Coordinates of C-alpha atoms and ligand atoms in Angstrom, one line a residue:
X42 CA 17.8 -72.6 10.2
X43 CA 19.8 -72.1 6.7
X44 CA 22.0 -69.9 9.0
X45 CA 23.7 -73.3 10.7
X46 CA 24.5 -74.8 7.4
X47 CA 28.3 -74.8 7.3
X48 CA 28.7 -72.8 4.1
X49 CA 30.3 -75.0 2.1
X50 CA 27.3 -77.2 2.7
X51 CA 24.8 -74.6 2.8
X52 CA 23.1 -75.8 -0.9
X53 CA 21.7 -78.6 -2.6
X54 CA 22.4 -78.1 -6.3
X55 CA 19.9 -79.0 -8.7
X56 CA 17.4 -77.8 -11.5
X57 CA 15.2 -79.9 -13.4
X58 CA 12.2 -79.9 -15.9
X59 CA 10.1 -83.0 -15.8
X60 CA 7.9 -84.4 -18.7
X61 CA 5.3 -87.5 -18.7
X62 CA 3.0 -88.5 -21.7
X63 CA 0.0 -91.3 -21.4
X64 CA -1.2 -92.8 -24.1
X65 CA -0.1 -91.8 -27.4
X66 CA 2.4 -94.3 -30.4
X67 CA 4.8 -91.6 -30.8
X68 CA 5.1 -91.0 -26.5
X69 CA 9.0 -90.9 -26.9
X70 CA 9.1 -88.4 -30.0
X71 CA 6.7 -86.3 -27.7
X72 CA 8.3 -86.4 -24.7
X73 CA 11.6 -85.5 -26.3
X74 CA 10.0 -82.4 -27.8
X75 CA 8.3 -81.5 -24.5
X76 CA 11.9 -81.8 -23.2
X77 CA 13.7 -79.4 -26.2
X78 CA 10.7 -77.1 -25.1
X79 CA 12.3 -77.1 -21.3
X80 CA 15.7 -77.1 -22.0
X81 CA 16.5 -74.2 -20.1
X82 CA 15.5 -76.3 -16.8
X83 CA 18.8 -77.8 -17.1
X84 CA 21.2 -78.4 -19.5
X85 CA 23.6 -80.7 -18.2
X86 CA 21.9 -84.8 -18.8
X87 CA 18.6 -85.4 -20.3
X88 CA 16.7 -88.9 -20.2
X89 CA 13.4 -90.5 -21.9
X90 CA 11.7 -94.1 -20.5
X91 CA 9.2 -95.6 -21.9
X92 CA 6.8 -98.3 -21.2
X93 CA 7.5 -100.7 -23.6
X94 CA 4.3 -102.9 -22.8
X95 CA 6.8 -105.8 -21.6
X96 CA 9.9 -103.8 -20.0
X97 CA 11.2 -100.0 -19.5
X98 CA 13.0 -98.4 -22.5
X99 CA 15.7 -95.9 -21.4
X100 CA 18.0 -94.1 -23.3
X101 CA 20.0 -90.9 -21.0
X102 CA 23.2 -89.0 -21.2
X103 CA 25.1 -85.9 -20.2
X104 CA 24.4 -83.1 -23.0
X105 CA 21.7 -81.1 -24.4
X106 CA 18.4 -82.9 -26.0
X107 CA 18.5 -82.3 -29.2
X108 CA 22.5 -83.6 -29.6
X109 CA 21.5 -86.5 -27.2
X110 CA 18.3 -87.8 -29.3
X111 CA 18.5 -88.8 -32.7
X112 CA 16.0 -90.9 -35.2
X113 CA 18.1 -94.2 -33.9
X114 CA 17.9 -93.4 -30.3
X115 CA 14.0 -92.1 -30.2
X116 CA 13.1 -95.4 -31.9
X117 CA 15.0 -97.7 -29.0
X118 CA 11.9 -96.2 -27.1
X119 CA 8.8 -97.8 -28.1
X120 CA 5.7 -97.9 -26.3
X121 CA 2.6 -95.5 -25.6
X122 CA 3.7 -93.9 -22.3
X123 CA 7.0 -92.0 -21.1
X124 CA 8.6 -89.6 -18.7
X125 CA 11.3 -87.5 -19.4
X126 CA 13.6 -85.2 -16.8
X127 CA 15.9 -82.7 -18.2
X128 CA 18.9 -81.9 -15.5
X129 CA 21.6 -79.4 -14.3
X130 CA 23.6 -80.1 -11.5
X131 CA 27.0 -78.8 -10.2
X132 CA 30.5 -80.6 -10.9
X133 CA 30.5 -83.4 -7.8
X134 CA 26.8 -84.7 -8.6
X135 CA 27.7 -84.4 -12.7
X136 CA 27.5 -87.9 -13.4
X137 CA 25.7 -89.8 -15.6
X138 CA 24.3 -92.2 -13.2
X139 CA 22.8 -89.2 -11.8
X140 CA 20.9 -88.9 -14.9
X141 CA 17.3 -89.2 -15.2
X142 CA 14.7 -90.7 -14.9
X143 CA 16.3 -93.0 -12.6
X144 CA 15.1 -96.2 -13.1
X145 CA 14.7 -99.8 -11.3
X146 CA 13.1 -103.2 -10.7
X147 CA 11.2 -102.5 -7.6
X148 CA 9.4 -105.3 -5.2
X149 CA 6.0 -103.1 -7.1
X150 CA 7.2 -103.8 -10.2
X151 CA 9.6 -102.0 -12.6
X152 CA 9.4 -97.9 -11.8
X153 CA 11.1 -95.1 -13.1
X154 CA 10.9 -91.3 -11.8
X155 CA 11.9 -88.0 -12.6
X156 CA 11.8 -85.2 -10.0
X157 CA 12.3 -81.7 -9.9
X158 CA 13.0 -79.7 -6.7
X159 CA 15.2 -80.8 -3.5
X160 CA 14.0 -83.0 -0.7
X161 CA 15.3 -81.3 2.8
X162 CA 14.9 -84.0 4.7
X163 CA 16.9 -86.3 2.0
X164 CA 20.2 -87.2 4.2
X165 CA 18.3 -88.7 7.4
X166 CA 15.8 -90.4 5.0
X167 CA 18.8 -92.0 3.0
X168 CA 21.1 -92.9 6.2
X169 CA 17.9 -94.4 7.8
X170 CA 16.9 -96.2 4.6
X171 CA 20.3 -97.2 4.0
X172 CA 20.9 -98.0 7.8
X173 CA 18.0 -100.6 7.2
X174 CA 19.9 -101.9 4.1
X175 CA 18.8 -99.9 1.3
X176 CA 21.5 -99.9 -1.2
X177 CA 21.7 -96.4 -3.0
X178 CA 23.3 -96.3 -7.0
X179 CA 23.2 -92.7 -7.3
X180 CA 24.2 -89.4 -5.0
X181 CA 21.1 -87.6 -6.0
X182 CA 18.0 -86.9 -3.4
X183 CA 15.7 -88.4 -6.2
X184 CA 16.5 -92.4 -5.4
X185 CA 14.8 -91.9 -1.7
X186 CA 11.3 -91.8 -3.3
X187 CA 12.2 -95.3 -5.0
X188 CA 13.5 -97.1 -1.9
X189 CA 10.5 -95.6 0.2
X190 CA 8.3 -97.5 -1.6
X191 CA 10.1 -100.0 -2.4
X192 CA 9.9 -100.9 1.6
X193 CA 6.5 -99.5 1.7
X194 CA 4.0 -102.3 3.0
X195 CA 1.4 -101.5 0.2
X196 CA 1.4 -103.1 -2.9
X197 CA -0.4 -100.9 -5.0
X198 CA 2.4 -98.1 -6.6
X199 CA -0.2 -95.2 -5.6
X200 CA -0.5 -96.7 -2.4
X201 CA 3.3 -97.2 -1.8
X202 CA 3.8 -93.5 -3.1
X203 CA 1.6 -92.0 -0.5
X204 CA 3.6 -93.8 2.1
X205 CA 7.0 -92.6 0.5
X206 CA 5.5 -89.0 0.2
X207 CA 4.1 -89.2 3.7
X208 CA 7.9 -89.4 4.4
X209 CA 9.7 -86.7 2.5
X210 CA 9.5 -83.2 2.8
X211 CA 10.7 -80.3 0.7
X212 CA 10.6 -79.3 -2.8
X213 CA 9.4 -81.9 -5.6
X214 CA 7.0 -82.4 -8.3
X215 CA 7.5 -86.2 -9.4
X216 CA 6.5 -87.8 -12.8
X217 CA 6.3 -91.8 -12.8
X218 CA 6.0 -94.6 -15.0
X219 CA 5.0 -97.4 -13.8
X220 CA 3.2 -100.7 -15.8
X221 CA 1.0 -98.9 -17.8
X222 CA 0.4 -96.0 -15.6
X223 CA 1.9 -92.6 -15.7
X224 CA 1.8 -90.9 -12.4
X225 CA 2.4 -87.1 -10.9
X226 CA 2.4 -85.4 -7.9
X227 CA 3.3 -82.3 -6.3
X228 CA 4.5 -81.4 -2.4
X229 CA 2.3 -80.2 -0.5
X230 CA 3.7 -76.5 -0.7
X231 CA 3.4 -76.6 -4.8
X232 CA 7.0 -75.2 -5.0
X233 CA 7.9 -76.1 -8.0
X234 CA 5.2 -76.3 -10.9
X235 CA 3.7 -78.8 -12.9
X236 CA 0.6 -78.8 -15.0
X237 CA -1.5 -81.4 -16.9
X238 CA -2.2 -81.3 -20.5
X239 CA -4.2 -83.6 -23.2
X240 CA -3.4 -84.1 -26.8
X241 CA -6.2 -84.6 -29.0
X242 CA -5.9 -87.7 -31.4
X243 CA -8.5 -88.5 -34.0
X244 CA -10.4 -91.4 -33.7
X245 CA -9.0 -92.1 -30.4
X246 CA -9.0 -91.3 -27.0
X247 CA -6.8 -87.7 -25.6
X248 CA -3.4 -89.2 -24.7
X249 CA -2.5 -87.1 -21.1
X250 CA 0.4 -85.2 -20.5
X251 CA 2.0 -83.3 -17.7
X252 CA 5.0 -80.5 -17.9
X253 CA 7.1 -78.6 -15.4
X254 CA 6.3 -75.7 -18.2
X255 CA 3.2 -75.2 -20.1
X256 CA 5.8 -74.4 -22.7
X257 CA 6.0 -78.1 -23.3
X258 CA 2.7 -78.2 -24.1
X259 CA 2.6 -75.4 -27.1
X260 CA 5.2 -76.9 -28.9
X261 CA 3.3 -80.4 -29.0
X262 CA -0.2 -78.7 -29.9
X263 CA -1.6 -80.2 -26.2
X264 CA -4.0 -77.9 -24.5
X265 CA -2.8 -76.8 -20.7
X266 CA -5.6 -78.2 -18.6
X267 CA -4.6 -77.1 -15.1
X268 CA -1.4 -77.4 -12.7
X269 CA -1.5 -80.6 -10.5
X270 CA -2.9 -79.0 -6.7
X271 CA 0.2 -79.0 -3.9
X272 CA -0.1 -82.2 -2.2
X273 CA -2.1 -84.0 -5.3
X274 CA -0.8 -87.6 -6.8
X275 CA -3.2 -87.7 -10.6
X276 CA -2.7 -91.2 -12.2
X277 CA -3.2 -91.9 -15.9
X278 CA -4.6 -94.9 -17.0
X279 CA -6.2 -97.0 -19.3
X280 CA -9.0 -96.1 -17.1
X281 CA -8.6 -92.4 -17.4
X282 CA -7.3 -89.7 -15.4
X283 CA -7.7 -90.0 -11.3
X284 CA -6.9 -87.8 -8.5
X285 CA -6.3 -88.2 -4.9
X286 CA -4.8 -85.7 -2.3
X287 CA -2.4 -86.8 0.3
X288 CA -1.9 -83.2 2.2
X289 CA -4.2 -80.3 2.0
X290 CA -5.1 -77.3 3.9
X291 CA -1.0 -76.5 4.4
X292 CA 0.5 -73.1 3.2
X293 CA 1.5 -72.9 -0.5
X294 CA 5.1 -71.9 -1.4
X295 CA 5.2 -70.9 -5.4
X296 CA 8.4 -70.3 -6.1
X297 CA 8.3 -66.8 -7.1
X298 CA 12.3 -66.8 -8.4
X299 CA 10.2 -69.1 -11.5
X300 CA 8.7 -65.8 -12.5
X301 CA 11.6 -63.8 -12.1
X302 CA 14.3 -65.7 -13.7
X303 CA 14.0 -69.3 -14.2
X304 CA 10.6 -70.7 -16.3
X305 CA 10.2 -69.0 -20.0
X306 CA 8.2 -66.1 -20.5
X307 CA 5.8 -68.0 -22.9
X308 CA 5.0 -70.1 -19.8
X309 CA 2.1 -69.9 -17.6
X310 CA 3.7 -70.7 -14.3
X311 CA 1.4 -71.1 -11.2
X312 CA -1.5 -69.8 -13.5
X313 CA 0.1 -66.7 -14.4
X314 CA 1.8 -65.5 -18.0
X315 CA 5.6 -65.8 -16.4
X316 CA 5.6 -63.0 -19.0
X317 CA 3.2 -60.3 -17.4
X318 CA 4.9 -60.9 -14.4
X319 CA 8.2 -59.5 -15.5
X320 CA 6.2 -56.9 -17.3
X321 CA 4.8 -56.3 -13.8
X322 CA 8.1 -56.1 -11.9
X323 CA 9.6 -53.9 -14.9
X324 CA 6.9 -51.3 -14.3
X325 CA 6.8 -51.6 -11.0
X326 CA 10.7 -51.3 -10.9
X327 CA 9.8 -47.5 -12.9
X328 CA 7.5 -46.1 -10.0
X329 CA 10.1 -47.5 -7.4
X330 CA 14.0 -46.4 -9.2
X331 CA 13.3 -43.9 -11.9
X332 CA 16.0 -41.8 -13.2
X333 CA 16.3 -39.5 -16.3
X334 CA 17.7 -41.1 -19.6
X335 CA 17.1 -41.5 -23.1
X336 CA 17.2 -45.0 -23.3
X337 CA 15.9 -48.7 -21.5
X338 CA 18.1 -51.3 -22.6
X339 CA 17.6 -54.9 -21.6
X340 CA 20.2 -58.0 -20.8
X341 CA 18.6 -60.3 -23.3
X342 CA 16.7 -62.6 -22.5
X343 CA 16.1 -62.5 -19.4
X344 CA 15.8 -58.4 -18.8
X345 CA 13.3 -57.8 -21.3
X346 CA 10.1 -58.3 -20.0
X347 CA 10.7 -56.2 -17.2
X348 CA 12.6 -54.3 -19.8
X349 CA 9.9 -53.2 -21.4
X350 CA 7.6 -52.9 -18.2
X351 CA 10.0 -50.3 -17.4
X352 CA 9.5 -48.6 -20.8
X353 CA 5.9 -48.5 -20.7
X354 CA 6.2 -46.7 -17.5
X355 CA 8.3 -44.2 -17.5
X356 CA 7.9 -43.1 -21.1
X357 CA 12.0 -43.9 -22.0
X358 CA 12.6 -45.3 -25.3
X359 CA 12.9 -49.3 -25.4
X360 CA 16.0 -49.8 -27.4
X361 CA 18.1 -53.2 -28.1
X362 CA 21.2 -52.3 -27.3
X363 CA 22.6 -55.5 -26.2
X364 CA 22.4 -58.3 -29.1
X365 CA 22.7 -62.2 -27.4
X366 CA 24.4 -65.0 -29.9
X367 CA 22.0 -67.7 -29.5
X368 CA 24.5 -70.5 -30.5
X369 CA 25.8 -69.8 -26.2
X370 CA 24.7 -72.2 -23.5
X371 CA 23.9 -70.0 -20.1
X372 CA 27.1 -68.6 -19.6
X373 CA 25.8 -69.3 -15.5
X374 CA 26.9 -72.8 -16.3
X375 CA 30.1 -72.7 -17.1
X376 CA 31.9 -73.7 -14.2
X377 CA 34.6 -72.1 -14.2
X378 CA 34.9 -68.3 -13.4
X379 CA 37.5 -67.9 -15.9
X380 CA 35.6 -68.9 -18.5
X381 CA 32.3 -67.1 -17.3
X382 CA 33.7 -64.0 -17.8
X383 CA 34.7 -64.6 -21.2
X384 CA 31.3 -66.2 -21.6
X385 CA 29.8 -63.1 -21.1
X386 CA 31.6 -61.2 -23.9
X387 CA 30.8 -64.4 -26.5
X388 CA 27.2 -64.2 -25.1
X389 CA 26.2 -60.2 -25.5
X390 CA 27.6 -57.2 -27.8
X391 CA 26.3 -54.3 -27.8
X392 CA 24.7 -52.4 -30.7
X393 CA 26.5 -49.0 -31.0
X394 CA 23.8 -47.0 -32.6
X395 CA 21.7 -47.9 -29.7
X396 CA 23.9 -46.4 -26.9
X397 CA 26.4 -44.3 -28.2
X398 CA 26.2 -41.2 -26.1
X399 CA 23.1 -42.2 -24.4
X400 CA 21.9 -42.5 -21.0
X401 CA 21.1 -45.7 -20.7
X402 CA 18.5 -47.6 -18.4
X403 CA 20.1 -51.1 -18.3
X404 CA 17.4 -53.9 -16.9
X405 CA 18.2 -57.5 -15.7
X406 CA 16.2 -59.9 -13.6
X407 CA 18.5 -60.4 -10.7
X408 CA 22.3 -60.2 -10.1
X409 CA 24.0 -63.3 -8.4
X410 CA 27.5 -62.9 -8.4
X411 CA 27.8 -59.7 -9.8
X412 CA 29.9 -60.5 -12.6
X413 CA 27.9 -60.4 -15.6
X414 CA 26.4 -57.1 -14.7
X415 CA 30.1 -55.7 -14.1
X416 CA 31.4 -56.5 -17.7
X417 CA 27.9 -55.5 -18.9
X418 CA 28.2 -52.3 -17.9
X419 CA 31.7 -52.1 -19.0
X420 CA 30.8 -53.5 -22.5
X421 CA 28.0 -50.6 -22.9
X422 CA 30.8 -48.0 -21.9
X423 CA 33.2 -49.3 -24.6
X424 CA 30.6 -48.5 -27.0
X425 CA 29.9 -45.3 -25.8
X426 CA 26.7 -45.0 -23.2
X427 CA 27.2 -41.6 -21.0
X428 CA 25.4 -43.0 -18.0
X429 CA 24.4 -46.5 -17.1
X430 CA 21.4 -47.3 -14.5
X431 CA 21.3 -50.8 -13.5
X432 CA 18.1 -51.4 -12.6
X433 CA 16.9 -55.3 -11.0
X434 CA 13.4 -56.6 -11.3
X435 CA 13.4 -58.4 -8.2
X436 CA 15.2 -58.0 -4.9
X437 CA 18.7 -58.7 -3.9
X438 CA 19.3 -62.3 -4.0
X439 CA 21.1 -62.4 -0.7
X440 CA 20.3 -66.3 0.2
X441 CA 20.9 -69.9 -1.3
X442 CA 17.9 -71.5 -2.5
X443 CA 17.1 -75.2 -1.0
X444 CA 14.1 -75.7 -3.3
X445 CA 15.3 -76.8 -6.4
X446 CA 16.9 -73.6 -8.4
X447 CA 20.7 -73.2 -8.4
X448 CA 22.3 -70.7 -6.9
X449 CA 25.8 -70.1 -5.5
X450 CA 26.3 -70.4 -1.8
X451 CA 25.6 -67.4 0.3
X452 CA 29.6 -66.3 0.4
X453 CA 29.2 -66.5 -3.3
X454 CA 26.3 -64.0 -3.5
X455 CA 27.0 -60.6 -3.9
X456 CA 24.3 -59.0 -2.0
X457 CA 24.9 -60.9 0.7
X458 CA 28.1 -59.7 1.2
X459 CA 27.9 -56.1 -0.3
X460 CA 26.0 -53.4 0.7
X461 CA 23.7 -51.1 -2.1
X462 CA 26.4 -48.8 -2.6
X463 CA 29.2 -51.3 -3.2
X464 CA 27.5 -53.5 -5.3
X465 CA 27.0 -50.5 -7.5
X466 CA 30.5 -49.7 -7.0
X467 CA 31.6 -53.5 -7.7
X468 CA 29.5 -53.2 -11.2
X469 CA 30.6 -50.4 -12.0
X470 CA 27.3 -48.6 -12.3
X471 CA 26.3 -44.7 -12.1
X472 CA 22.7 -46.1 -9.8
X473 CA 21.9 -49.4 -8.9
X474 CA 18.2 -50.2 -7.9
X475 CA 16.4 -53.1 -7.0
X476 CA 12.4 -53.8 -6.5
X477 CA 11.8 -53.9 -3.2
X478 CA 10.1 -57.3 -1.8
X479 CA 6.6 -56.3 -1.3
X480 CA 6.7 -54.2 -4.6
X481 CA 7.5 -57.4 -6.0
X482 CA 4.5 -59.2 -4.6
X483 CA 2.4 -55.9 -5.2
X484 CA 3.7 -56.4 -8.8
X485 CA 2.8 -60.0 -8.8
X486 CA -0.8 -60.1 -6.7
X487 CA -0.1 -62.6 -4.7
X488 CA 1.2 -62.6 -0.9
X489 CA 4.9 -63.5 0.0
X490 CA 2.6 -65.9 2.4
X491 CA 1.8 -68.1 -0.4
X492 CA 4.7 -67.8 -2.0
X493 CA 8.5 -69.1 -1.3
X494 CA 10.7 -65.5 -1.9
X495 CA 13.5 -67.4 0.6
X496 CA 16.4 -66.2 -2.3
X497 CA 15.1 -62.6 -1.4
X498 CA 14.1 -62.8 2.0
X499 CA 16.2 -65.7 4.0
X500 CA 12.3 -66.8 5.0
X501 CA 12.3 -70.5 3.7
X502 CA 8.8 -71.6 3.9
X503 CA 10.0 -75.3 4.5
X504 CA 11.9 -75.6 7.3
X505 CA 15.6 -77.0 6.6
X506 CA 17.1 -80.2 8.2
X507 CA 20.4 -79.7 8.9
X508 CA 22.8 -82.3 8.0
X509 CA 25.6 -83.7 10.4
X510 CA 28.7 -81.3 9.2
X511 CA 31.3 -84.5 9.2
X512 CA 28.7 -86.0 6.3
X513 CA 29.0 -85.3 2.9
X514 CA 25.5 -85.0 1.1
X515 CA 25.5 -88.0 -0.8
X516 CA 28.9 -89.8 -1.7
X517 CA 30.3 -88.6 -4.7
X518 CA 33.4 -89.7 -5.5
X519 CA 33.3 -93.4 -5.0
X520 CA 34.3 -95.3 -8.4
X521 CA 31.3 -95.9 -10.5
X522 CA 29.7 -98.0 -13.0
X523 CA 29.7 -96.0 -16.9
X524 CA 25.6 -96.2 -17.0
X525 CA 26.1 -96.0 -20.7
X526 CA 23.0 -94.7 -22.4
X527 CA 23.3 -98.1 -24.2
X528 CA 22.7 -100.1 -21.7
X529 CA 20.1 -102.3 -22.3
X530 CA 16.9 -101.7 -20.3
X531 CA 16.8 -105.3 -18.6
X532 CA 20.0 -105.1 -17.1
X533 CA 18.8 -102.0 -14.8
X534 CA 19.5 -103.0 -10.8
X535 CA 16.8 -104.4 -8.8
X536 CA 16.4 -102.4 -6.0
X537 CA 18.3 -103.9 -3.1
X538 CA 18.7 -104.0 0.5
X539 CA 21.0 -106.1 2.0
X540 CA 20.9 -108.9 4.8
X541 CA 20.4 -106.4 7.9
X542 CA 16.8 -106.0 6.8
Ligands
AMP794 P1 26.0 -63.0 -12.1 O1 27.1 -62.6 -13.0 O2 26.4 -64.1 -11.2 O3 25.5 -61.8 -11.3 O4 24.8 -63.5 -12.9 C1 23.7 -62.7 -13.2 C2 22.9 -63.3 -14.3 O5 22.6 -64.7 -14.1 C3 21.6 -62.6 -14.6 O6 21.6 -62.1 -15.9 C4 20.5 -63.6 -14.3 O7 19.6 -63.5 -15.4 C5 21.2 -64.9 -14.4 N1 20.8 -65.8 -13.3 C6 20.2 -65.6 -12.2 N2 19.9 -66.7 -11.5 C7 20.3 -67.7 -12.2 C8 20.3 -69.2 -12.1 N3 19.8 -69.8 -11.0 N4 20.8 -69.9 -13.1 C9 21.4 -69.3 -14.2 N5 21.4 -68.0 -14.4 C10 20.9 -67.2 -13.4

């Protein structure tokens, strides 16, 4: 159905890492390192909220974690349990009210939640909550879950979230705090991942934590227990840990672009080392594209597992010729082409001694637009390489994602309008090769039928509403309220619905 999206319409923009932490005196310190561990989930606002024991604690902003959180700022968020939400988002939606966790005074109680993924069904659910007078404060899909169970009849939060989840559909793993509880879940298809931790403390009970990235966890010294199941709500509590499962038995959809591309390689993603999996796709890449040369070069970071899968395969040389200056955001998300393409060149240099005169084997995990590859390869000729092979550890990304990861619309997407031979023509490449789908999933062990490859394939596992094409998603240029970081918890908005109800 992603076909009949109008195509300036045809994606929901949004990529998240979520964070929660029961249980522990230093939950906001925690939860802002679990958050600097996920960084690369989004970079554009980051938020912490605690549970103060009498009121919510929430300090967010636009920026990166570690220039958002200070000493000051970390100890305005007291309490033993927090979430955090880490957030990147396209120009329109890049507003600071937008931010999470998003937080309110709900008929349950004061809640906050942090999400990660994108609902499909998220228009109809906001014009029919909205058309029952639901008042939204933000543009972003994440608010629906709030105002479901706002108007849920149960009283109980778990209750009043299986209601709300009973409703939505799509992409989402959800943390919550709530009055002394923490609470996760995950959609039924597990799209996106999340995974539950514990933190030993001496003398006292394990507080309980729960990442997008099990990355989070190493940093903090907690030890990865296992993911939350697709269609599982877990609750911690002074009681302990409980389970419950609201949907079962329906086909899983790991995303497998998180392997490729988006969650670190010191992750384990979906139960797998996101690492071995590139290492897969690398080798896999060998058997499936090889090509005489002297050297296999990869575009740092994200090439060089597969980088080196390819090494190990074919018996080339690993070699790094391209250097990255760390001190660069993702050059993806700079906004503006203009700048892009000169974020490229601040981004990667190459290293001479490593190419000079060499054939080179040049290895990235996807191409989008087409544009980094294109001043890659240029770059690597300037410094002297005789032949360049691009070769891609995954497929050609030919379709938008409506799960959660950003990608440019279709028109954007350079396989989708380009054939092989002028994509390699466009970049400026002697061969271009990608791994094929299945060789992929061959690469991976898993079947494309438990696994959402939609960016690869156009087969999107969760079938897509469409909305009306005179709506815009969510309004996003009425004025707003600054939702300064400041702002003193209390003063957060009751959740409101208005006279029609
Ligand atoms: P492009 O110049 O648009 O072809 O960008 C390709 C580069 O973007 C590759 O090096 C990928 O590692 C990276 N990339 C792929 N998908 C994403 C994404 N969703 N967000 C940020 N970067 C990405």
């Amino acid at each position: 159905m992603a076909g009949a999206f109008r195509e300036e319409q045809d994606k929901f923009r949004d990529e998240c890492g979520v964070f929660g932490i029961f249980g522990h005196a230093d939950a906001a310190n925690l939860t802002y390192l679990g958050l600097y561990a996920m960084q690369h989930r989004g970079q554009e606002s980051a938020g912490i909220v605690t549970w103060t024991g009498q009121r919510m604690a929430v300090e967010k902003q636009m920026g990166y974690v570690a220039d958002i959180f200070d000493e000051g700022r970390l100890a305005r968020l007291p309490g033993h349990s927090a979430i955090g939400h880490v957030r990147y988002s396209t120009t329109g939606e890049s507003r600071l009210e937008n931010a999470q966790p998003i937080v309110y005074n709900t008929n349950k109680g004061p809640l906050a939640i942090a999400h990660n993924g994108n609902l499909v069904n998220a228009v109809e659910l906001r014009a029919e909550l909205e058309e029952e007078g639901s008042i939204f404060t933000t543009s972003s899909d994440t608010e629906v879950f709030l105002h479901l169970m706002a108007r849920s009849r149960v009283d109980d939060v778990v209750g009043a979230l299986r209601d709300a989840l009973s409703r939505v559909r799509g992409a989402y793993s959800i943390v919550l705090l709530a009055k002394n509880r923490v609470i996760a879940a995950r959609d039924p298809q597990g799209v996106r991942p999340l995974t539950l931790g514990r933190l030993r403390i001496e003398g006292a009970p394990d507080a309980r934590v729960v990442a997008s990235e099990t990355c989070a966890f190493d940093l903090i010294d907690a030890e990865p227990l296992r993911d939350v199941e697709p269609g599982e709500i877990v609750v911690f509590d002074a009681g302990g840990t409980a389970s419950a499962s609201f949907a079962m038995g329906q086909r899983t959809a790991f995303c497998i672009f998180e392997h490729v591309y988006f969650s670190r390689p010191d992750s384990s993603v979906f139960g797998k080392s996101v690492a071995e999996s590139r290492r897969s796709f690398g080798r896999r890449l060998a058997l499936e594209h090889p090509v005489p040369a002297d050297v296999v070069v990869p575009v740092p970071d994200s090439g060089v597992f597969a980088a080196l899968g390819y090494a190990e395969e074919s018996g080339i040389p690993y070699g790094m010729g391209l250097v990255r200056n760390h001190y660069v955001g993702r050059t993806f998300i700079e906004p503006k082409q203009s700048i892009r393409h000169f974020g490229v060149k601040v981004k990667l240099n190459p290293v001479r001694s490593v190419v000079a005169g060499k054939r080179v084997v040049l290895v990235d995990d996807s191409i989008v637009r087409g544009t980094t590859s294109k001043k890659i390869v240029k770059m690597l000729r300037a410094a002297g390489a005789s032949e360049i092979h691009m070769r891609i550890s995954s497929p050609p990304t030919k379709n938008p994602c409506h799960y959660g990861i950003d990608t440019p619309r279709r028109k954007e997407l350079i396989a989708s309008t380009h054939d092989l031979e002028e994509t390699r023509k466009f970049i400026e490449a002697d061969s271009l090769g990608y791994l094929s789908l299945d060789g992929m999933f061959t690469a991976f062990g898993r079947s494309e039928n438990d696994s959402c490859a939609a960016c690869f394939s156009g087969r999107y596992p969760i079938p897509l509403t469409l909305p009306d094409p005179q709506a815009t998603l969510f309004p996003t240029d009425e004025p707003h309220a600054d939702v300064s970081g400041e702002r003193p918890a209390e003063t957060f908005p009751r959740l409101v619905r208005t006279a029609k109800t």
